[in-house]
Amino acid sequence: MSNSKKMWDGRFESGMAQSMIDLSFSLAFDQELIEEDIQGSIAHGKGLVESGVLTEEEYSQIVSGLQGILADYKNGVALWNDGDEDVHMAVERVLTERIGQLGKKIHTGRSRNDQVSTDFKLYMRHRAEEILVLEKNLANTLLELSKKYIGKIMPGYTHLQQAQPIYFSHYLMSFFFALSRDICRLKNFLALHKELPLGSGAIAGSAFPYRRKQVAKALGFEAPSPNSIDAVSHRDMALEFLADLSIVASTLSRYAEDFVNWSSSEFSFLTLHDAFSSGSSMMPQKKNPDSMELIRGKSGRMIGNYTALFTLVKGAPLSYSRDLQEDKEPVIDSVKTVKVILQVMQEALETATFNFDKMENRMLPALLATDLADLLVESGIPFRDAHHIVGSLVGEAAKQKKEFTELSDEEWENAGVKSPKEIKEKLTFIYSIERRNIEGGTGSKSLQGQFEKAEAFLNSL
Ligand code: ARG
């Protein structure tokens, strides 16, 4: 049994078993919340001054004690000892050692339940702001690259089969707009979760007169939470945060998957900078797109974090149960992971070489099959018939091991195409692309519209 003195040892005769310590101590991971814990305590102390529990003089001693602890922590000063269960109790212990009995007053009218809830909400709000900056940086890079490479063409794929010609910029802008929704999701998240738990106590609300509105404001929350049971029990904010982070990770993962393919010699569309690749310990010729593979891999881990938290909270009885302590690690892990994959995706794209010659050379004439059908429709042939005519040309070409554009004019005529010469001349990749200037299409006018929308979006943030 451990002999360390616990904060609740008035009630207990024995210390904690070592195995229980191993199971329950959370300082190793929840010290990540130290900044928010100290901000929370400073605002809480102010609330206690306004309710007459602390004098101004006592408050300022507490504040400088807390600020000193934070500064020391950041400077790598060893603060913790083996008896410290979590960051909240560790900070209070160090404070009391430094400023004496007064340190014991800071927990007045507060339970670790509303304290943890508050710290964790603050932590998620702060990290969401930082993640938003990284998302915006990536969005900016995507827009810049799209503008820089305007006019470059590539095969567009469905089912990983060449489907229709597109501008490369159209592809990159698809990434931009997906990411813009990831940005909106985090902004919506920030707009929803802005109520302060402090003042809720353990479950029933603090019994001290406590100016919750002022404390809320001081911490950047909009209002006090309306129900103390709800405030200490629920982890829907964390769930939503992990869902939002998992979704942005899955966005990155899908593009990473394409970039892995594009890096293969079969595609050769993309050469990642050496700084974002690695070699093989055995095969000297290898340069592997590990950055993209890891982005894809990390997204799996983040979905795991989300699933872990969801499983954890769904059956925990109200209000607080210790199960809820398990909410921190998945969130902290996903925050670190999403930050690094956003940063790597942005830097890897900024430094990558896109091989436009390869993209163009790989384009198969069959990419124009839909356009031929469309042209036949314009000449008055019903779409189903036009589809059939082009299908028979493509089938015939396959039999002859040719492209359908290589069949003779006569063969085209026999299949039902009038004036094949004119049509063949018209049928180029750029023609196909520029026929698609409908809003959202791949044509250059549509792309200009996309750039304007993208700029307006970034300016609105
Ligand atoms: N470390 C704990 C957590 O994060 C603190 C809360 C403990 N509360 C309690 N009533 N035992 O959940």
XYZ file of N, CA and C in Angstrom, residues 188-368:
543
model
N -18.357 25.231 -36.553
C -19.669 24.915 -35.953
C -19.491 24.329 -34.560
N -18.483 23.496 -34.435
C -18.169 22.869 -33.144
C -17.874 23.957 -32.108
N -17.076 24.950 -32.515
C -16.740 26.037 -31.577
C -17.979 26.860 -31.225
N -18.857 26.996 -32.208
C -20.058 27.815 -31.959
C -21.036 27.116 -31.015
N -20.978 25.790 -30.986
C -21.961 25.044 -30.180
C -21.531 24.883 -28.721
N -20.249 24.633 -28.506
C -19.807 24.234 -27.158
C -19.145 25.397 -26.438
N -19.977 26.275 -25.888
C -19.408 27.501 -25.305
C -20.020 27.798 -23.943
N -20.375 26.739 -23.227
C -20.940 26.949 -21.887
C -19.974 26.463 -20.807
N -19.892 27.238 -19.762
C -18.945 26.975 -18.677
C -19.482 25.958 -17.665
N -18.766 24.850 -17.415
C -19.204 23.895 -16.381
C -18.941 24.387 -14.945
N -17.854 25.157 -14.709
C -17.514 25.558 -13.331
C -18.725 26.176 -12.634
N -18.874 25.819 -11.382
C -20.067 26.262 -10.647
C -21.050 25.108 -10.517
N -20.794 24.042 -11.300
C -21.689 22.878 -11.238
C -21.340 21.974 -10.060
N -20.122 22.150 -9.509
C -19.697 21.307 -8.388
C -19.582 19.860 -8.820
N -19.855 18.943 -7.885
C -19.720 17.518 -8.195
C -20.880 17.033 -9.062
N -22.085 17.536 -8.746
C -23.283 17.125 -9.500
C -24.420 18.116 -9.349
N -24.536 18.729 -8.139
C -25.767 19.469 -7.837
C -25.615 20.984 -7.921
N -24.377 21.458 -8.217
C -24.152 22.903 -8.244
C -23.413 23.341 -6.990
N -22.605 24.384 -7.118
C -21.841 24.876 -5.964
C -22.783 25.528 -4.953
N -22.443 25.348 -3.661
C -23.291 25.939 -2.621
C -22.831 27.350 -2.269
N -21.722 27.776 -2.882
C -21.220 29.125 -2.593
C -21.809 30.118 -3.593
N -22.037 31.338 -3.139
C -22.465 32.348 -4.114
C -21.298 32.563 -5.071
N -21.502 32.406 -6.311
C -20.377 32.319 -7.250
C -20.826 32.945 -8.564
N -20.078 33.956 -9.004
C -20.503 34.695 -10.207
C -20.111 33.931 -11.474
N -20.943 33.020 -11.843
C -20.593 32.150 -12.980
C -20.452 32.930 -14.290
N -21.291 33.970 -14.434
C -21.234 34.732 -15.704
C -19.847 35.335 -15.915
N -19.308 35.928 -14.832
C -17.976 36.562 -14.953
C -16.903 35.511 -15.236
N -16.999 34.378 -14.543
C -16.002 33.318 -14.748
C -16.078 32.814 -16.196
N -17.301 32.653 -16.670
C -17.493 32.206 -18.060
C -16.792 33.172 -19.006
N -17.061 34.440 -18.815
C -16.489 35.463 -19.708
C -14.968 35.444 -19.667
N -14.428 35.349 -18.452
C -12.966 35.392 -18.296
C -12.298 34.240 -19.043
N -13.012 33.129 -19.185
C -12.412 31.963 -19.855
C -12.793 31.867 -21.334
N -13.528 32.856 -21.836
C -13.905 32.833 -23.251
C -15.141 31.996 -23.531
N -15.864 31.590 -22.475
C -17.148 30.910 -22.687
C -18.233 31.980 -22.793
N -19.354 31.590 -23.398
C -20.384 32.610 -23.581
C -21.298 32.731 -22.373
N -21.550 31.600 -21.697
C -22.520 31.622 -20.594
C -22.258 30.445 -19.670
N -22.800 30.478 -18.456
C -22.717 29.306 -17.587
C -23.598 28.189 -18.143
N -23.184 26.950 -17.923
C -24.014 25.824 -18.381
C -25.334 25.837 -17.604
N -26.437 25.459 -18.247
C -27.743 25.614 -17.602
C -28.112 24.497 -16.631
N -27.366 23.373 -16.633
C -27.746 22.254 -15.774
C -26.486 21.549 -15.282
N -26.350 21.444 -13.947
C -25.090 20.947 -13.387
C -24.866 19.459 -13.663
N -25.936 18.683 -13.718
C -25.760 17.235 -14.000
C -25.238 17.063 -15.422
N -25.894 17.766 -16.329
C -25.472 17.731 -17.726
C -24.006 18.171 -17.850
N -23.669 19.238 -17.128
C -22.326 19.841 -17.287
C -21.210 18.885 -16.877
N -21.434 18.053 -15.857
C -20.347 17.168 -15.418
C -20.418 15.779 -16.050
N -21.534 15.449 -16.686
C -21.745 14.073 -17.166
C -21.371 13.849 -18.615
N -21.705 14.809 -19.446
C -21.701 14.502 -20.873
C -20.367 14.781 -21.529
N -20.071 13.985 -22.522
C -18.831 14.151 -23.281
C -19.152 14.270 -24.768
N -20.338 14.803 -25.060
C -20.705 14.938 -26.474
C -19.786 15.917 -27.198
N -19.256 16.897 -26.443
C -18.321 17.837 -27.086
C -17.075 17.085 -27.565
N -16.567 16.194 -26.705
C -15.373 15.432 -27.084
C -15.680 14.485 -28.238
N -16.877 13.909 -28.183
C -17.268 13.004 -29.275
C -17.319 13.747 -30.603
N -17.928 14.928 -30.538
C -18.057 15.708 -31.773
C -16.679 16.142 -32.277
N -15.831 16.511 -31.340
C -14.475 16.924 -31.707
C -13.760 15.774 -32.423
N -13.836 14.577 -31.825
C -13.161 13.433 -32.437
C -13.796 13.049 -33.767
N -15.098 13.228 -33.865
C -15.752 12.952 -35.158
C -15.221 13.934 -36.204
N -15.174 15.213 -35.841
C -14.705 16.229 -36.793
C -13.253 15.970 -37.199
N -12.435 15.610 -36.223
C -11.020 15.351 -36.542
C -10.872 14.084 -37.380
N -11.710 13.086 -37.085
C -11.636 11.852 -37.883
C -12.078 12.121 -39.315
N -13.041 13.014 -39.465
C -13.511 13.313 -40.829
C -12.425 14.046 -41.621
N -11.779 15.020 -40.998
C -10.715 15.698 -41.757
C -9.582 14.707 -42.044
N -9.313 13.809 -41.109
C -8.272 12.799 -41.361
C -8.666 11.912 -42.534
N -9.957 11.606 -42.631
C -10.372 10.740 -43.746
C -10.319 11.509 -45.065
N -10.544 12.808 -45.021
C -10.355 13.628 -46.233
C -8.902 13.521 -46.682
N -7.983 13.757 -45.749
C -6.557 13.696 -46.091
C -6.187 12.300 -46.585
N -6.765 11.286 -45.944
C -6.427 9.912 -46.271
C -6.798 9.560 -47.717
N -7.942 10.049 -48.156
C -8.361 9.727 -49.535
C -7.420 10.346 -50.551
N -7.013 11.593 -50.292
C -6.076 12.220 -51.236
C -4.704 11.562 -51.121
N -4.325 11.216 -49.889
C -3.039 10.536 -49.701
C -3.014 9.251 -50.519
N -4.122 8.545 -50.523
C -4.223 7.289 -51.289
C -3.977 7.560 -52.781
N -4.595 8.612 -53.316
C -4.341 8.957 -54.721
C -2.864 9.300 -54.929
N -2.299 10.043 -53.985
C -0.906 10.477 -54.169
C 0.066 9.298 -54.068
N -0.297 8.301 -53.283
C 0.519 7.076 -53.250
C 0.496 6.434 -54.645
N -0.714 6.301 -55.199
C -0.818 5.722 -56.548
C -0.047 6.563 -57.560
N -0.231 7.864 -57.481
C 0.408 8.756 -58.454
C 1.932 8.682 -58.380
N 2.453 8.286 -57.218
C 3.912 8.203 -57.054
C 4.491 6.920 -57.650
N 3.621 5.959 -57.988
C 4.141 4.687 -58.519
C 4.614 4.891 -59.958
N 5.504 4.012 -60.410
C 5.985 4.184 -61.792
C 4.871 3.915 -62.787
N 3.838 3.181 -62.363
C 2.709 2.952 -63.265
C 2.005 4.266 -63.605
N 1.912 5.166 -62.649
C 1.309 6.482 -62.906
C 2.395 7.522 -63.217
N 3.324 7.677 -62.285
C 4.388 8.702 -62.399
C 3.851 10.126 -62.533
N 2.719 10.398 -61.930
C 2.152 11.755 -62.009
C 2.829 12.683 -61.005
N 3.418 12.106 -59.982
C 3.848 12.895 -58.836
C 5.185 12.390 -58.333
N 6.086 13.340 -58.047
C 7.327 12.970 -57.360
C 7.376 13.752 -56.060
N 7.290 13.040 -54.956
C 7.385 13.720 -53.661
C 8.832 14.132 -53.429
N 9.013 15.225 -52.745
C 10.355 15.670 -52.367
C 10.992 14.594 -51.473
N 12.307 14.488 -51.567
C 13.016 13.512 -50.721
C 12.653 13.679 -49.247
N 12.422 14.941 -48.855
C 12.149 15.222 -47.444
C 10.841 14.566 -46.971
N 9.999 14.158 -47.900
C 8.718 13.533 -47.526
C 8.610 12.102 -48.058
N 9.774 11.489 -48.267
C 9.815 10.109 -48.761
C 10.809 9.349 -47.907
N 10.792 8.031 -48.030
C 11.917 7.315 -47.431
C 12.374 6.207 -48.354
N 13.557 5.704 -48.056
C 14.135 4.668 -48.899
C 13.864 3.302 -48.305
N 14.414 2.300 -48.915
C 14.271 0.946 -48.408
C 15.604 0.523 -47.819
N 15.533 -0.261 -46.731
C 16.783 -0.703 -46.103
C 17.469 -1.758 -46.969
N 16.711 -2.343 -47.894
C 17.281 -3.415 -48.709
C 17.407 -3.045 -50.191
N 16.357 -2.404 -50.725
C 16.353 -2.176 -52.177
C 16.827 -0.760 -52.475
N 18.024 -0.628 -53.024
C 18.626 0.703 -53.175
C 17.837 1.627 -54.113
N 17.057 1.055 -55.025
C 16.381 1.905 -56.017
C 15.132 2.573 -55.467
N 14.701 2.142 -54.272
C 13.369 2.547 -53.825
C 13.311 3.951 -53.249
N 12.238 4.654 -53.652
C 11.886 5.903 -52.974
C 10.385 5.796 -52.716
N 10.054 5.667 -51.451
C 8.663 5.350 -51.110
C 7.906 6.572 -50.591
N 6.611 6.656 -50.929
C 5.815 7.820 -50.506
C 5.304 7.658 -49.073
N 6.220 7.426 -48.140
C 5.816 7.108 -46.757
C 4.961 8.194 -46.110
N 5.219 9.455 -46.475
C 4.430 10.535 -45.852
C 2.948 10.293 -46.119
N 2.636 9.956 -47.360
C 1.222 9.767 -47.723
C 0.667 8.464 -47.121
N 1.505 7.447 -47.082
C 1.044 6.182 -46.484
C 0.748 6.377 -44.997
N 1.591 7.175 -44.341
C 1.368 7.392 -42.903
C 0.145 8.266 -42.651
N -0.088 9.229 -43.517
C -1.309 10.040 -43.369
C -2.524 9.104 -43.461
N -2.469 8.207 -44.436
C -3.559 7.240 -44.609
C -3.664 6.345 -43.371
N -2.516 5.894 -42.881
C -2.509 5.006 -41.714
C -2.986 5.701 -40.441
N -2.535 6.943 -40.252
C -2.902 7.667 -39.022
C -4.402 7.907 -38.952
N -5.036 8.031 -40.094
C -6.481 8.295 -40.056
C -7.202 7.092 -39.446
N -6.659 5.893 -39.659
C -7.255 4.696 -39.044
C -7.175 4.769 -37.531
N -6.039 5.217 -37.054
C -5.845 5.349 -35.614
C -6.824 6.378 -35.026
N -7.076 7.446 -35.768
C -7.984 8.491 -35.269
C -9.429 8.004 -35.219
N -9.799 7.217 -36.212
C -11.152 6.641 -36.188
C -11.264 5.695 -34.985
N -10.158 5.019 -34.680
C -10.111 4.159 -33.489
C -10.330 4.968 -32.216
N -9.699 6.125 -32.112
C -9.880 6.990 -30.936
C -11.349 7.389 -30.776
N -11.942 7.757 -31.889
C -13.355 8.167 -31.873
C -14.238 7.006 -31.399
N -13.962 5.838 -31.950
C -14.748 4.661 -31.589
C -14.563 4.314 -30.113
N -13.317 4.461 -29.625
C -13.040 4.151 -28.218
C -13.859 5.059 -27.309
N -13.885 6.335 -27.612
C -14.617 7.268 -26.748
C -16.121 7.015 -26.819
N -16.595 6.747 -28.005
C -18.032 6.497 -28.178
C -18.466 5.288 -27.337
N -17.639 4.252 -27.401
C -17.939 3.027 -26.660
C -17.909 3.289 -25.155
N -16.967 4.142 -24.767
C -16.783 4.459 -23.353
C -17.983 5.193 -22.761
N -18.486 6.191 -23.483
C -19.493 7.064 -22.847
C -20.912 6.504 -22.909
N -21.148 5.585 -23.818
C -22.556 5.282 -24.074
C -23.272 4.641 -22.891
N -22.511 3.983 -22.012
C -23.198 3.313 -20.909
C -22.843 3.851 -19.538
N -22.040 4.924 -19.478
C -21.610 5.417 -18.158
C -22.794 6.056 -17.435
N -23.097 5.596 -16.214
C -24.261 6.154 -15.510
C -24.019 7.616 -15.114
N -25.080 8.365 -15.033
C -24.980 9.776 -14.648
C -24.747 9.878 -13.148
N -24.079 10.898 -12.642
C -23.522 11.967 -13.467
C -22.080 11.613 -13.836
N -21.125 11.890 -12.923
C -19.738 11.520 -13.224
C -19.464 10.097 -12.777
N -18.826 9.319 -13.624
C -18.233 8.030 -13.232
C -16.793 8.067 -13.685
N -15.972 7.317 -13.007
C -14.533 7.416 -13.285
C -14.188 6.993 -14.708
N -15.083 6.215 -15.304
C -14.865 5.852 -16.717
C -14.494 7.093 -17.536
N -15.131 8.203 -17.139
C -14.992 9.411 -17.956
C -13.563 9.948 -17.999
N -12.741 9.523 -17.060
C -11.331 9.931 -17.108
C -10.666 9.421 -18.400
N -11.245 8.352 -18.940
C -10.688 7.751 -20.169
C -10.968 8.588 -21.412
N -11.617 9.744 -21.220
C -11.919 10.595 -22.387
C -10.683 11.340 -22.906
N -9.655 11.494 -22.044
C -8.549 12.396 -22.409
C -7.619 11.818 -23.483
N -7.172 10.566 -23.244
C -6.126 10.041 -24.133
C -6.524 10.009 -25.612
N -7.742 9.530 -25.933
C -8.082 9.534 -27.366
C -8.074 10.944 -27.955
N -8.552 11.910 -27.158
C -8.619 13.282 -27.681
C -7.212 13.863 -27.841
N -6.387 13.689 -26.821
C -5.024 14.233 -26.892
C -4.269 13.598 -28.062
N -4.445 12.301 -28.223
C -3.760 11.598 -29.303
C -4.234 12.085 -30.676
N -5.546 12.256 -30.815
C -6.055 12.689 -32.115
C -5.647 14.130 -32.423
N -5.576 14.965 -31.396
C -5.132 16.349 -31.610
C -3.704 16.345 -32.167
N -2.826 15.595 -31.517
C -1.421 15.562 -31.969
C -1.332 14.999 -33.381
N -2.109 13.949 -33.616
C -2.029 13.273 -34.913
C -2.552 14.161 -36.040
N -3.689 14.791 -35.803
C -4.262 15.586 -36.901
C -3.371 16.781 -37.207
N -2.732 17.327 -36.182
C -1.850 18.471 -36.432
C -0.692 18.060 -37.339
N -0.106 16.932 -37.047
C 1.075 16.548 -37.821
C 0.682 16.131 -39.240
N -0.460 15.492 -39.399
C -0.790 15.072 -40.780
C -1.220 16.273 -41.632
N -1.848 17.265 -41.013
C -2.191 18.481 -41.779
C -0.918 19.192 -42.229
N 0.032 19.289 -41.306
C 1.288 19.974 -41.604
C 2.053 19.243 -42.708
N 2.121 17.916 -42.585
C 2.879 17.140 -43.578
C 2.197 17.214 -44.945
N 0.878 17.105 -44.969
C 0.196 17.177 -46.267
C 0.501 18.513 -46.941
N 0.457 19.583 -46.166
C 0.701 20.893 -46.763
C 2.140 21.004 -47.283
N 3.089 20.623 -46.468
C 4.497 20.765 -46.882
C 4.833 19.809 -48.028
N 4.266 18.614 -47.988
C 4.567 17.637 -49.047
C 4.021 18.126 -50.390
N 2.833 18.750 -50.365
C 2.273 19.247 -51.625
C 3.046 20.456 -52.131
N 3.423 21.324 -51.194
C 4.166 22.528 -51.582
C 5.488 22.184 -52.255
N 6.103 21.085 -51.853
C 7.440 20.756 -52.359
C 7.410 19.668 -53.432
N 6.220 19.146 -53.740
C 6.142 18.027 -54.695
C 6.352 18.520 -56.123
N 6.775 17.604 -56.983
C 6.838 17.902 -58.413
C 5.701 17.149 -59.090
N 4.888 17.873 -59.815
C 3.800 17.237 -60.560
C 4.273 17.049 -62.003
N 4.177 15.826 -62.469
C 4.722 15.510 -63.795
C 3.616 15.622 -64.851
N 3.422 16.841 -65.338
C 2.286 17.087 -66.233
C 2.431 16.390 -67.577
N 3.684 16.213 -68.040
C 3.871 15.492 -69.311
C 3.334 14.077 -69.188
N 3.678 13.453 -68.054
C 3.205 12.077 -67.828
C 1.682 12.044 -67.781
N 1.107 13.006 -67.069
C -0.358 13.025 -66.952
C -0.994 13.091 -68.340
N -0.438 13.957 -69.189
C -1.024 14.135 -70.511
C -0.753 12.922 -71.403
N 0.482 12.425 -71.326
C 0.821 11.277 -72.185
C 0.025 10.026 -71.857
N -0.372 9.927 -70.615
C -1.126 8.729 -70.224
C -2.604 8.807 -70.617
N -3.027 9.959 -71.116
C -4.464 10.107 -71.392
C -4.865 9.295 -72.615
N -5.865 8.448 -72.429
C -6.315 7.571 -73.511
C -7.443 8.246 -74.287
N -7.456 8.037 -75.604
C -8.529 8.640 -76.409
C -9.927 8.246 -75.913
N -10.007 7.066 -75.289
C -11.329 6.625 -74.806
C -11.925 7.612 -73.801
N -11.098 8.500 -73.264
C -11.621 9.548 -72.379
C -12.637 10.423 -73.099
N -12.596 10.369 -74.452
C -13.466 11.258 -75.233
C -14.757 10.574 -75.684
